[in-house]
Amino acid sequence: MADHRPLFKHIRNHDALFSELALLRSEYVEQLGLSNHEFHKTPKFITPDGRRLTIEPERSIVVPNVTVLRGVKNQLAKSIAGFHIIPNSEIGFRYPTAAIAGSDAPFIKRFRSEFFHKDGENRNICRPINLSYGIKSRGKADNRQEYEVWIQDAHLAQDPSHLFIDKYGEDLPDEVRQFALEEPVVHGWMGVKRAAFEAIYYDPSRFGDIAVCVGLSVDAYNIGARPDLAYSAEIGSSIAKGNAELEWEVMGYYAPVGQAFEHDQIWQAIDSTIAAIAAPLENTYQNDLISTNESKTERILSTVAAVGSTPKQIAAWNLKPWEFLETTSEHRMKEHDPTRSVNLLGRLNRLFYQEKQPLPSLNEIHDLIA
């Protein structure tokens, strides 16, 4: 097992991690001979009627467990001409995700944290940090809308909707703006450990001088059986489901300095990249794929519903995202002993470290997929 991966050294600093990753990526692009190229973020998607949407160009496959994806990095590099994995771009983090809008909502509303450990730090606890609220289109269709804001945990209990408006301005559609104003209620939780890396896809024969930057990740995850992560008598556990997902997402693109490309040219390169990665994966893992049109957040909702939690119960519990960051709760008491308060953070950590269903370490996942 690797003792140290360059970007594992970070820290609890979201900006520092991704700034270093961007420098690493740009250095590698030069090594590929693209020394006159500069980086561009994924552009807004312009609809035929002129609306500017923030689009998430990503796809994923779901498999029963993470061991199915053994050696997937080498398989991708061998299978796709022009696909170059960026050396030393590995990062790893664990994060809890809450579904905070129900299955009848027009969009998905998600609460998520990302947690980067320091070198040598005790990794037997996940204490959420770098908190975000996200609003997404439902399902796993191509090019879903996504709006996300990062907030300080000290301000988590405040209304975050103005942050969406400040960040996206007039590009925030009215229906999303209204949805952002709705009060968050937790419908269920997922614990995820992610091994991620980046790649450059450069195929001049297909889309000229555009080199597309792709972020890939392998997630091992557990979904809680109940919204409050309590023990479920129906299934004899506090964890209802555990699977793995390989996801690929376009992070942006490199193009020659001063050279302009049309909107449709850029999006053709983006969509072609997504499809090029899908083809060998769907072929290699055709016997292992779990067929689903649900996003990970929607998988939380369907899992909790299958175990028996009803919308009426969830509304009555009125669980809030920030409660799960607190070691003690003043008003949540154990059902079998009303004198004892619930440690929701402790329950959250069971999604990662429960003895009967532990998620693998970040290094183990990275070693596996390599």
CSV table of C-alpha atoms in Angstrom, one decimal:
chain,number,residue,atom,x,y,z
A,1,MET,CA,0.0,0.0,0.0
A,2,ALA,CA,1.3,3.5,-0.9
A,3,ASP,CA,2.5,5.4,2.1
A,4,HIS,CA,1.9,8.8,0.6
A,5,ARG,CA,0.2,10.3,-2.4
A,6,PRO,CA,1.1,13.8,-3.3
A,7,LEU,CA,-2.4,15.3,-2.9
A,8,PHE,CA,-3.2,13.3,0.2
A,9,LYS,CA,-1.1,15.7,2.2
A,10,HIS,CA,-4.0,18.2,2.3
A,11,ILE,CA,-5.5,19.4,4.9
A,12,ARG,CA,-8.7,21.0,5.7
A,13,ASN,CA,-8.5,23.6,3.0
A,14,HIS,CA,-10.6,23.1,-0.1
A,15,ASP,CA,-9.0,26.0,-2.1
A,16,ALA,CA,-5.4,24.9,-1.4
A,17,LEU,CA,-6.0,21.4,-2.5
A,18,PHE,CA,-7.6,22.3,-5.8
A,19,SER,CA,-5.2,25.1,-6.5
A,20,GLU,CA,-2.3,22.6,-6.3
A,21,LEU,CA,-4.2,20.1,-8.5
A,22,ALA,CA,-4.7,22.8,-11.1
A,23,LEU,CA,-1.0,23.6,-11.2
A,24,LEU,CA,-0.2,19.9,-11.5
A,25,ARG,CA,-2.7,19.6,-14.4
A,26,SER,CA,-1.3,22.6,-16.3
A,27,GLU,CA,2.3,21.3,-16.0
A,28,TYR,CA,1.2,17.9,-17.4
A,29,VAL,CA,-0.6,19.6,-20.3
A,30,GLU,CA,2.7,21.3,-21.3
A,31,GLN,CA,4.4,17.9,-21.2
A,32,LEU,CA,1.8,16.7,-23.7
A,33,GLY,CA,3.1,19.4,-26.1
A,34,LEU,CA,0.2,21.8,-25.6
A,35,SER,CA,2.4,24.6,-24.4
A,36,ASN,CA,0.4,27.3,-26.0
A,37,HIS,CA,-2.9,26.2,-24.4
A,38,GLU,CA,-4.8,27.8,-21.6
A,39,PHE,CA,-7.5,26.4,-19.3
A,40,HIS,CA,-11.1,27.3,-19.5
A,41,LYS,CA,-13.9,26.3,-17.1
A,42,THR,CA,-16.9,24.4,-18.5
A,43,PRO,CA,-18.9,27.2,-20.1
A,44,LYS,CA,-22.6,27.9,-19.4
A,45,PHE,CA,-24.9,25.9,-21.7
A,46,ILE,CA,-26.9,28.3,-23.9
A,47,THR,CA,-30.4,26.9,-24.7
A,48,PRO,CA,-32.1,27.6,-28.1
A,49,ASP,CA,-34.2,30.3,-26.3
A,50,GLY,CA,-31.1,32.0,-25.0
A,51,ARG,CA,-31.2,30.9,-21.3
A,52,ARG,CA,-27.8,30.4,-19.7
A,53,LEU,CA,-27.7,27.2,-17.6
A,54,THR,CA,-25.1,25.9,-15.3
A,55,ILE,CA,-24.7,22.3,-16.6
A,56,GLU,CA,-23.0,19.3,-15.0
A,57,PRO,CA,-21.5,17.2,-17.8
A,58,GLU,CA,-21.0,13.8,-16.1
A,59,ARG,CA,-22.0,10.2,-16.2
A,60,SER,CA,-21.5,7.2,-13.9
A,61,ILE,CA,-21.8,3.5,-13.6
A,62,VAL,CA,-22.9,1.7,-10.4
A,63,VAL,CA,-21.5,-1.8,-9.4
A,64,PRO,CA,-22.2,-4.0,-6.4
A,65,ASN,CA,-18.9,-3.2,-4.6
A,66,VAL,CA,-15.6,-1.4,-5.1
A,67,THR,CA,-13.5,-4.5,-5.8
A,68,VAL,CA,-15.3,-4.9,-9.1
A,69,LEU,CA,-13.4,-1.8,-10.3
A,70,ARG,CA,-9.9,-3.3,-9.7
A,71,GLY,CA,-7.4,-1.9,-12.3
A,72,VAL,CA,-9.9,0.4,-13.9
A,73,LYS,CA,-7.3,3.2,-14.4
A,74,ASN,CA,-5.1,1.0,-16.6
A,75,GLN,CA,-8.2,-0.2,-18.5
A,76,LEU,CA,-9.2,3.3,-19.4
A,77,ALA,CA,-5.7,4.3,-20.4
A,78,LYS,CA,-5.4,1.3,-22.7
A,79,SER,CA,-8.9,1.5,-24.2
A,80,ILE,CA,-9.2,5.1,-25.2
A,81,ALA,CA,-6.8,6.7,-27.7
A,82,GLY,CA,-5.8,10.2,-26.6
A,83,PHE,CA,-6.8,9.5,-23.0
A,84,HIS,CA,-3.9,10.6,-20.6
A,85,ILE,CA,-4.1,10.1,-16.8
A,86,ILE,CA,-2.4,13.0,-15.0
A,87,PRO,CA,0.4,11.5,-12.8
A,88,ASN,CA,0.1,12.1,-9.1
A,89,SER,CA,-3.3,13.7,-9.4
A,90,GLU,CA,-4.9,11.4,-6.9
A,91,ILE,CA,-6.9,12.9,-4.1
A,92,GLY,CA,-9.0,11.1,-1.5
A,93,PHE,CA,-11.7,12.2,0.9
A,94,ARG,CA,-14.7,11.0,2.8
A,95,TYR,CA,-17.9,12.8,2.9
A,96,PRO,CA,-21.5,12.5,4.3
A,97,THR,CA,-24.3,13.5,2.0
A,98,ALA,CA,-27.9,14.3,3.0
A,99,ALA,CA,-30.9,14.3,0.8
A,100,ILE,CA,-32.8,17.3,2.0
A,101,ALA,CA,-35.7,17.3,-0.5
A,102,GLY,CA,-38.1,14.5,-1.0
A,103,SER,CA,-38.8,12.3,-4.0
A,104,ASP,CA,-41.8,14.6,-5.0
A,105,ALA,CA,-39.6,17.7,-5.3
A,106,PRO,CA,-39.0,19.2,-8.8
A,107,PHE,CA,-35.2,19.2,-8.2
A,108,ILE,CA,-32.8,17.4,-5.9
A,109,LYS,CA,-31.5,19.4,-2.9
A,110,ARG,CA,-28.3,18.0,-1.4
A,111,PHE,CA,-26.1,18.8,1.6
A,112,ARG,CA,-22.6,17.6,1.4
A,113,SER,CA,-19.2,18.0,3.1
A,114,GLU,CA,-15.7,17.2,1.9
A,115,PHE,CA,-13.1,16.3,4.4
A,116,PHE,CA,-9.3,16.3,3.7
A,117,HIS,CA,-7.1,14.8,6.4
A,118,LYS,CA,-3.7,16.1,7.3
A,119,ASP,CA,-0.7,13.8,6.9
A,120,GLY,CA,-0.5,11.3,9.7
A,121,GLU,CA,-3.8,12.4,11.2
A,122,ASN,CA,-6.1,9.9,12.9
A,123,ARG,CA,-8.4,8.9,10.1
A,124,ASN,CA,-10.9,6.9,12.2
A,125,ILE,CA,-13.4,9.7,12.3
A,126,CYS,CA,-15.2,11.8,9.7
A,127,ARG,CA,-15.8,15.2,11.1
A,128,PRO,CA,-17.6,17.2,8.3
A,129,ILE,CA,-16.0,20.4,7.0
A,130,ASN,CA,-16.2,22.4,3.8
A,131,LEU,CA,-20.0,22.3,3.7
A,132,SER,CA,-22.1,22.8,0.6
A,133,TYR,CA,-25.6,23.0,-0.4
A,134,GLY,CA,-26.4,21.8,-3.9
A,135,ILE,CA,-29.5,21.9,-6.2
A,136,LYS,CA,-29.5,19.5,-9.2
A,137,SER,CA,-31.8,18.3,-11.9
A,138,ARG,CA,-33.3,14.9,-11.0
A,139,GLY,CA,-32.0,11.6,-12.4
A,140,LYS,CA,-28.8,10.7,-14.3
A,141,ALA,CA,-29.5,12.2,-17.7
A,142,ASP,CA,-26.8,13.9,-19.7
A,143,ASN,CA,-25.9,17.4,-18.9
A,144,ARG,CA,-28.0,18.0,-15.8
A,145,GLN,CA,-28.3,21.5,-14.2
A,146,GLU,CA,-26.3,21.9,-11.0
A,147,TYR,CA,-26.0,24.8,-8.6
A,148,GLU,CA,-23.8,24.6,-5.6
A,149,VAL,CA,-22.6,27.0,-2.9
A,150,TRP,CA,-20.0,26.4,-0.2
A,151,ILE,CA,-20.8,27.8,3.3
A,152,GLN,CA,-19.1,28.0,6.6
A,153,ASP,CA,-20.4,25.5,9.1
A,154,ALA,CA,-20.9,28.3,11.6
A,155,HIS,CA,-23.5,29.8,9.3
A,156,LEU,CA,-25.1,26.5,8.3
A,157,ALA,CA,-28.3,27.1,10.2
A,158,GLN,CA,-28.9,30.3,8.4
A,159,ASP,CA,-30.9,30.6,5.1
A,160,PRO,CA,-28.3,29.8,2.3
A,161,SER,CA,-30.6,30.9,-0.6
A,162,HIS,CA,-29.0,34.3,-1.0
A,163,LEU,CA,-25.7,32.6,-1.6
A,164,PHE,CA,-27.1,30.9,-4.7
A,165,ILE,CA,-28.4,34.2,-6.0
A,166,ASP,CA,-25.1,36.0,-5.3
A,167,LYS,CA,-23.1,33.3,-7.1
A,168,TYR,CA,-25.3,32.6,-10.1
A,169,GLY,CA,-27.2,35.9,-10.4
A,170,GLU,CA,-29.6,36.1,-13.4
A,171,ASP,CA,-28.3,32.7,-14.6
A,172,LEU,CA,-30.3,31.1,-11.7
A,173,PRO,CA,-33.6,30.0,-13.2
A,174,ASP,CA,-36.7,31.2,-11.4
A,175,GLU,CA,-37.9,27.7,-10.5
A,176,VAL,CA,-34.5,26.9,-9.0
A,177,ARG,CA,-34.4,30.2,-7.1
A,178,GLN,CA,-37.8,29.4,-5.5
A,179,PHE,CA,-36.7,25.9,-4.7
A,180,ALA,CA,-33.6,27.3,-2.9
A,181,LEU,CA,-35.8,29.2,-0.5
A,182,GLU,CA,-37.5,26.1,0.8
A,183,GLU,CA,-36.5,25.1,4.4
A,184,PRO,CA,-34.2,22.1,4.4
A,185,VAL,CA,-35.4,18.9,6.0
A,186,VAL,CA,-33.2,15.7,6.1
A,187,HIS,CA,-34.7,12.7,4.3
A,188,GLY,CA,-31.7,10.4,4.6
A,189,TRP,CA,-27.9,10.1,4.7
A,190,MET,CA,-25.1,8.4,2.7
A,191,GLY,CA,-21.5,8.0,3.8
A,192,VAL,CA,-18.9,8.0,0.9
A,193,LYS,CA,-15.2,7.4,0.6
A,194,ARG,CA,-13.9,8.7,-2.7
A,195,ALA,CA,-10.7,8.0,-4.6
A,196,ALA,CA,-10.3,10.6,-7.4
A,197,PHE,CA,-7.9,11.5,-10.2
A,198,GLU,CA,-7.8,13.6,-13.3
A,199,ALA,CA,-7.2,12.9,-17.0
A,200,ILE,CA,-6.8,14.8,-20.2
A,201,TYR,CA,-8.6,13.7,-23.4
A,202,TYR,CA,-7.0,15.0,-26.5
A,203,ASP,CA,-8.0,13.7,-29.9
A,204,PRO,CA,-7.3,16.3,-32.7
A,205,SER,CA,-8.9,14.0,-35.3
A,206,ARG,CA,-12.2,14.4,-33.5
A,207,PHE,CA,-12.4,18.0,-32.1
A,208,GLY,CA,-9.2,19.8,-33.2
A,209,ASP,CA,-7.2,21.7,-30.7
A,210,ILE,CA,-9.5,21.3,-27.7
A,211,ALA,CA,-8.1,19.1,-24.9
A,212,VAL,CA,-10.8,18.2,-22.4
A,213,CYS,CA,-10.0,17.9,-18.7
A,214,VAL,CA,-11.9,15.1,-16.9
A,215,GLY,CA,-12.3,14.3,-13.2
A,216,LEU,CA,-12.8,10.7,-12.4
A,217,SER,CA,-13.8,9.2,-9.1
A,218,VAL,CA,-14.5,5.9,-7.5
A,219,ASP,CA,-17.0,6.1,-4.6
A,220,ALA,CA,-17.6,3.3,-2.1
A,221,TYR,CA,-20.8,4.2,-0.2
A,222,ASN,CA,-23.2,3.1,2.5
A,223,ILE,CA,-26.8,4.4,2.8
A,224,GLY,CA,-28.4,4.7,6.2
A,225,ALA,CA,-31.6,2.7,6.8
A,226,ARG,CA,-33.4,5.6,8.6
A,227,PRO,CA,-33.2,9.3,8.1
A,228,ASP,CA,-31.9,9.8,11.7
A,229,LEU,CA,-29.4,6.9,11.2
A,230,ALA,CA,-30.9,4.9,14.0
A,231,TYR,CA,-31.0,1.1,14.1
A,232,SER,CA,-33.7,-0.4,11.9
A,233,ALA,CA,-35.4,-3.4,13.3
A,234,GLU,CA,-36.8,-4.3,9.8
A,235,ILE,CA,-33.3,-5.1,8.5
A,236,GLY,CA,-31.3,-5.5,11.7
A,237,SER,CA,-28.9,-2.7,10.9
A,238,SER,CA,-28.5,1.0,10.7
A,239,ILE,CA,-27.1,0.6,7.2
A,240,ALA,CA,-29.5,-0.4,4.4
A,241,LYS,CA,-27.3,-0.5,1.3
A,242,GLY,CA,-23.7,-0.4,0.1
A,243,ASN,CA,-22.5,-0.2,-3.5
A,244,ALA,CA,-19.8,1.6,-5.5
A,245,GLU,CA,-19.9,4.1,-8.3
A,246,LEU,CA,-17.4,5.2,-10.9
A,247,GLU,CA,-18.1,8.7,-12.1
A,248,TRP,CA,-16.6,10.9,-14.7
A,249,GLU,CA,-17.2,14.6,-15.1
A,250,VAL,CA,-15.8,17.3,-17.4
A,251,MET,CA,-14.0,19.9,-15.3
A,252,GLY,CA,-13.1,22.3,-18.2
A,253,TYR,CA,-10.9,22.3,-21.3
A,254,TYR,CA,-7.6,23.6,-22.7
A,255,ALA,CA,-7.5,25.6,-25.9
A,256,PRO,CA,-4.8,27.6,-27.8
A,257,VAL,CA,-4.3,31.1,-26.4
A,258,GLY,CA,-6.4,33.6,-28.4
A,259,GLN,CA,-8.3,31.0,-30.4
A,260,ALA,CA,-12.1,31.3,-30.1
A,261,PHE,CA,-14.4,28.3,-30.4
A,262,GLU,CA,-18.1,28.4,-31.0
A,263,HIS,CA,-20.5,27.3,-28.2
A,264,ASP,CA,-21.5,24.1,-30.1
A,265,GLN,CA,-17.9,23.2,-30.9
A,266,ILE,CA,-17.0,23.2,-27.2
A,267,TRP,CA,-20.1,21.2,-26.2
A,268,GLN,CA,-19.5,18.7,-28.9
A,269,ALA,CA,-16.1,18.0,-27.5
A,270,ILE,CA,-17.5,17.8,-24.0
A,271,ASP,CA,-20.3,15.4,-25.0
A,272,SER,CA,-17.9,13.3,-27.1
A,273,THR,CA,-15.5,13.0,-24.1
A,274,ILE,CA,-18.3,11.7,-21.9
A,275,ALA,CA,-19.4,9.2,-24.5
A,276,ALA,CA,-15.8,8.0,-25.2
A,277,ILE,CA,-15.3,7.1,-21.6
A,278,ALA,CA,-18.6,5.4,-21.3
A,279,ALA,CA,-18.1,3.0,-24.1
A,280,PRO,CA,-15.2,0.8,-22.7
A,281,LEU,CA,-16.7,0.9,-19.2
A,282,GLU,CA,-20.1,-0.3,-20.2
A,283,ASN,CA,-18.4,-3.1,-22.3
A,284,THR,CA,-16.0,-4.2,-19.6
A,285,TYR,CA,-18.5,-4.2,-16.7
A,286,GLN,CA,-21.7,-5.2,-18.6
A,287,ASN,CA,-22.2,-8.2,-16.3
A,288,ASP,CA,-21.7,-6.2,-13.1
A,289,LEU,CA,-23.7,-3.0,-13.8
A,290,ILE,CA,-26.5,-2.2,-11.5
A,291,SER,CA,-29.1,-0.6,-13.7
A,292,THR,CA,-30.4,2.7,-12.2
A,293,ASN,CA,-31.6,6.1,-13.4
A,294,GLU,CA,-31.2,7.5,-9.9
A,295,SER,CA,-28.5,9.9,-8.8
A,296,LYS,CA,-26.8,9.0,-5.5
A,297,THR,CA,-29.0,11.5,-3.7
A,298,GLU,CA,-32.1,9.8,-5.2
A,299,ARG,CA,-30.7,6.4,-4.1
A,300,ILE,CA,-30.8,7.7,-0.5
A,301,LEU,CA,-34.5,8.6,-0.9
A,302,SER,CA,-35.6,5.3,-2.5
A,303,THR,CA,-33.6,3.2,0.0
A,304,VAL,CA,-35.1,5.0,3.0
A,305,ALA,CA,-38.6,4.6,1.6
A,306,ALA,CA,-38.0,0.9,0.9
A,307,VAL,CA,-37.1,0.3,4.5
A,308,GLY,CA,-40.4,2.0,5.6
A,309,SER,CA,-39.9,5.6,6.5
A,310,THR,CA,-42.8,7.7,5.2
A,311,PRO,CA,-42.9,11.3,4.2
A,312,LYS,CA,-45.3,12.0,7.1
A,313,GLN,CA,-42.7,10.5,9.6
A,314,ILE,CA,-39.9,12.5,8.0
A,315,ALA,CA,-41.8,15.7,8.3
A,316,ALA,CA,-42.6,15.0,11.9
A,317,TRP,CA,-38.9,14.3,12.7
A,318,ASN,CA,-38.0,17.6,11.1
A,319,LEU,CA,-34.3,16.7,11.0
A,320,LYS,CA,-31.9,19.6,10.1
A,321,PRO,CA,-28.5,19.1,8.3
A,322,TRP,CA,-26.5,21.0,11.0
A,323,GLU,CA,-27.7,18.7,13.7
A,324,PHE,CA,-25.5,16.0,12.3
A,325,LEU,CA,-22.4,18.1,12.9
A,326,GLU,CA,-23.1,18.3,16.7
A,327,THR,CA,-21.7,15.8,19.1
A,328,THR,CA,-24.7,16.3,21.4
A,329,SER,CA,-28.3,17.3,20.8
A,330,GLU,CA,-30.4,19.2,23.2
A,331,HIS,CA,-33.7,18.0,21.9
A,332,ARG,CA,-33.0,14.6,20.3
A,333,MET,CA,-33.4,11.8,22.8
A,334,LYS,CA,-32.9,8.0,22.5
A,335,GLU,CA,-36.1,6.2,22.0
A,336,HIS,CA,-35.3,3.5,24.6
A,337,ASP,CA,-33.9,6.0,27.2
A,338,PRO,CA,-35.5,9.5,27.0
A,339,THR,CA,-32.9,10.7,29.6
A,340,ARG,CA,-30.0,10.3,27.1
A,341,SER,CA,-29.4,12.6,24.1
A,342,VAL,CA,-28.6,11.3,20.6
A,343,ASN,CA,-25.1,11.7,19.3
A,344,LEU,CA,-25.9,12.3,15.6
A,345,LEU,CA,-22.3,12.8,14.6
A,346,GLY,CA,-21.5,9.4,16.1
A,347,ARG,CA,-24.3,7.8,14.0
A,348,LEU,CA,-23.0,9.6,11.0
A,349,ASN,CA,-19.6,8.0,11.5
A,350,ARG,CA,-21.1,4.5,11.6
A,351,LEU,CA,-21.8,4.9,7.9
A,352,PHE,CA,-18.0,4.9,7.4
A,353,TYR,CA,-16.7,2.7,10.2
A,354,GLN,CA,-19.5,0.3,11.3
A,355,GLU,CA,-17.7,-3.0,12.1
A,356,LYS,CA,-19.9,-5.2,10.0
A,357,GLN,CA,-20.0,-2.9,7.0
A,358,PRO,CA,-16.9,-0.7,7.0
A,359,LEU,CA,-15.9,1.3,3.9
A,360,PRO,CA,-12.3,0.6,2.7
A,361,SER,CA,-9.6,3.2,3.4
A,362,LEU,CA,-8.8,5.8,0.8
A,363,ASN,CA,-5.4,4.3,0.1
A,364,GLU,CA,-7.0,0.9,-0.4
A,365,ILE,CA,-9.4,2.3,-3.0
A,366,HIS,CA,-6.5,4.0,-4.8
A,367,ASP,CA,-4.4,0.9,-4.8
A,368,LEU,CA,-7.3,-1.2,-6.0
A,369,ILE,CA,-8.2,1.0,-9.0
A,370,ALA,CA,-4.6,1.4,-10.1
